[in-house]
Short mmCIF file of C-alpha atoms in Angstrom, two decimals:
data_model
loop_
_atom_site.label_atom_id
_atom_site.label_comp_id
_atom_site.label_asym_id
_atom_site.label_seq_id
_atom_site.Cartn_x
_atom_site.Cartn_y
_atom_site.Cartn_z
CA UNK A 762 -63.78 143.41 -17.77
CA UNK A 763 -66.45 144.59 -15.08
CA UNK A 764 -69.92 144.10 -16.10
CA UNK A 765 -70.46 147.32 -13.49
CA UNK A 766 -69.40 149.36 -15.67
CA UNK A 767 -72.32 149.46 -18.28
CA UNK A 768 -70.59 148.68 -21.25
CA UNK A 769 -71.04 145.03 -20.93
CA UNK A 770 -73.72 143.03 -20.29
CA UNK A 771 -73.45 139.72 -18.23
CA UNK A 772 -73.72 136.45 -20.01
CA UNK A 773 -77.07 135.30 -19.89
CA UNK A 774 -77.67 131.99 -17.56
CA UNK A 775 -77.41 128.75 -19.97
CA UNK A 776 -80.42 126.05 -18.50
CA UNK A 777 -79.67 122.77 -18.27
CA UNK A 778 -82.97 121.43 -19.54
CA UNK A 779 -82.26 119.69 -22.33
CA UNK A 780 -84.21 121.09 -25.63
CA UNK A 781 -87.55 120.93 -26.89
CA UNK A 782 -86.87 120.80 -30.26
CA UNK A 783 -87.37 117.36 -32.37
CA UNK A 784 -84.83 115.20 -32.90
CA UNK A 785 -84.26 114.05 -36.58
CA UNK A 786 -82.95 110.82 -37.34
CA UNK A 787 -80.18 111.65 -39.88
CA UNK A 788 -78.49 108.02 -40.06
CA UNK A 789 -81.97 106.56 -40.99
CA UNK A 790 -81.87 109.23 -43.86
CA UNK A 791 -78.62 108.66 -44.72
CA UNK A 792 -79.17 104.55 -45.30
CA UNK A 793 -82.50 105.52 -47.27
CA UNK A 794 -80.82 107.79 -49.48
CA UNK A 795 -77.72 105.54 -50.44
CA UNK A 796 -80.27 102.81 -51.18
CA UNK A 797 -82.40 105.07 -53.55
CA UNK A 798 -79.55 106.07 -54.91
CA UNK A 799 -77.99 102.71 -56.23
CA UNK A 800 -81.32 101.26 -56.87
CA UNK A 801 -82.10 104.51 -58.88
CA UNK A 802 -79.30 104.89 -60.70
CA UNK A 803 -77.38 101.47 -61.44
CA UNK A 804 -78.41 101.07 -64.50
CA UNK A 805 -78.21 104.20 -65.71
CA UNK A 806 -75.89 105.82 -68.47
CA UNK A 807 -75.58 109.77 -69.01
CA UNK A 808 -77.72 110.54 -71.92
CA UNK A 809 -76.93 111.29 -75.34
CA UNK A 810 -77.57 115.22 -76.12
CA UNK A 811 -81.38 114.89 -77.35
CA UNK A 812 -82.45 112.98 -73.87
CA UNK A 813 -80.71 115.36 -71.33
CA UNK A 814 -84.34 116.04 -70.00
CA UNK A 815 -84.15 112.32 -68.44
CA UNK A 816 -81.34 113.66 -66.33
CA UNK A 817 -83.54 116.59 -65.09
CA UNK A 818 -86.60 113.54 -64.46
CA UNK A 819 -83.82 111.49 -62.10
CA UNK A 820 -82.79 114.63 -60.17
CA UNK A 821 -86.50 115.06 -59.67
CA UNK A 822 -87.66 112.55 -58.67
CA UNK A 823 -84.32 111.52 -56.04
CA UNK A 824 -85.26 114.85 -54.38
CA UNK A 825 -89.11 114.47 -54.07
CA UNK A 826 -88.19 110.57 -52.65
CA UNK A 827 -85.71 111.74 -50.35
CA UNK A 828 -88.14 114.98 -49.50
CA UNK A 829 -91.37 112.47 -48.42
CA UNK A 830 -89.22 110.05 -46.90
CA UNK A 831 -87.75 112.82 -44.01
CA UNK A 832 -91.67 113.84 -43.83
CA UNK A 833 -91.80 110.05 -42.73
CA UNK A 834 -89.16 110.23 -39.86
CA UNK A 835 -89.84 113.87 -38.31
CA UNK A 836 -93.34 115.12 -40.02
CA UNK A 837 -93.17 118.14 -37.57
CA UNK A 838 -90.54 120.90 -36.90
CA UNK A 839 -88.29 120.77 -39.18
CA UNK A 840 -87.92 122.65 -42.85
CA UNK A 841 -86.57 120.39 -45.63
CA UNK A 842 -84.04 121.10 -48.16
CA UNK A 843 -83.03 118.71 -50.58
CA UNK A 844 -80.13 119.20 -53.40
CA UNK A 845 -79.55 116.71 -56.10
CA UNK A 846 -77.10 116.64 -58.93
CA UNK A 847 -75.95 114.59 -61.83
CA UNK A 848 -73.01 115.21 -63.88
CA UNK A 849 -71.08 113.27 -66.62
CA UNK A 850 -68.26 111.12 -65.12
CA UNK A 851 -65.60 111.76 -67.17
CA UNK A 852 -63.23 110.64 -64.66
CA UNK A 853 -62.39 114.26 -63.25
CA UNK A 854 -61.98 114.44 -59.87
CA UNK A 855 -63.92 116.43 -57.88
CA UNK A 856 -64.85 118.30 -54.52
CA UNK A 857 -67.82 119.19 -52.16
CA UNK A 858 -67.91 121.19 -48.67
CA UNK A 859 -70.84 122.34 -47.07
CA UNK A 860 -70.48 125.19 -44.32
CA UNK A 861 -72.94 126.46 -42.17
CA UNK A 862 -74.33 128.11 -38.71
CA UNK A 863 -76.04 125.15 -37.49
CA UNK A 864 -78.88 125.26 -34.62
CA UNK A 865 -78.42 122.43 -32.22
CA UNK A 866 -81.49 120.39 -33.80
CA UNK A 867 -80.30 120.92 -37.56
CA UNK A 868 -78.71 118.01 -39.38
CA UNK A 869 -77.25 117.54 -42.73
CA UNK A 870 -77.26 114.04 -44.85
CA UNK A 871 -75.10 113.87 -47.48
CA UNK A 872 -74.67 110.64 -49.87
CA UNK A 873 -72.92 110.14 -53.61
CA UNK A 874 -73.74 107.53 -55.95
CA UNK A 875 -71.43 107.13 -59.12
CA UNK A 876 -70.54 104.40 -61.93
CA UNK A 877 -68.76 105.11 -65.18
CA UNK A 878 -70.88 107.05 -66.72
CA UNK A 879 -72.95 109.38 -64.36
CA UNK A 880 -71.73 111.46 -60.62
CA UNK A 881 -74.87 111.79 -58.24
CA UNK A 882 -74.35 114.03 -54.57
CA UNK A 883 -77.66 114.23 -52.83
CA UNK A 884 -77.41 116.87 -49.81
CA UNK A 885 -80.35 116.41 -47.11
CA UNK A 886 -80.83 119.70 -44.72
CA UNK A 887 -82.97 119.45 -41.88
CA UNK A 888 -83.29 122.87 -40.23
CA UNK A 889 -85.22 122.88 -37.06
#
């Protein structure tokens, strides 16, 4: 199509500067979160019913960990969003996917902890 005739407008001109955005070191996060994970939760059991709040303390306190330690790698430029869950393993099967329009500097850490009793997925975003 002619870009003379109005209705278009040229492409504009990519640079080949590389970006000035920060960098975030997502396989650092990703090794830091599969440790707290295991070391959180090992010896762990899913609560009866009148200690389900424990299960709320866990999921707290993985996300605040997880949340300080990516303020440790990249304290600047990024906004953090951490997800935790914990769910009974009852030996159903499950399924995760995680789609999204991603900047060039955003990154996404993703790790799952599980032992007989008790499913953890922890989902990092850094969005730049």
């Amino acid at each position: 199509m002619s870009y003379a005739s109005g209705l278009r407008s040229p492409p504009p001109p990519r640079s080949s500067a590389s970006s000035p955005r920060p960098k975030f070191d997502s396989d650092l996060l990703r090794a830091y979160m599969k440790k707290l994970l295991s070391s959180t939760l090992q010896t762990s059991a899913w609560p009866d019913a009148k200690e389900r709040d424990r299960v709320k303390g866990w999921m707290k306190e993985i996300g605040e960990r997880v949340k300080e330690r990516m303020l440790e790698i990249q304290p600047r430029g990024f906004k953090y969003v951490v997800l935790t869950q914990i769910s009974e393993n009852r030996g159903q099967g499950g399924r995760a996917d995680i789609v999204c329009h991603w900047e060039d500097g955003d990154v996404v850490a993703q790790e799952m902890y599980y032992n007989d009793s008790l499913i953890c997925v922890c989902i990092a975003l850094a969005i730049a």
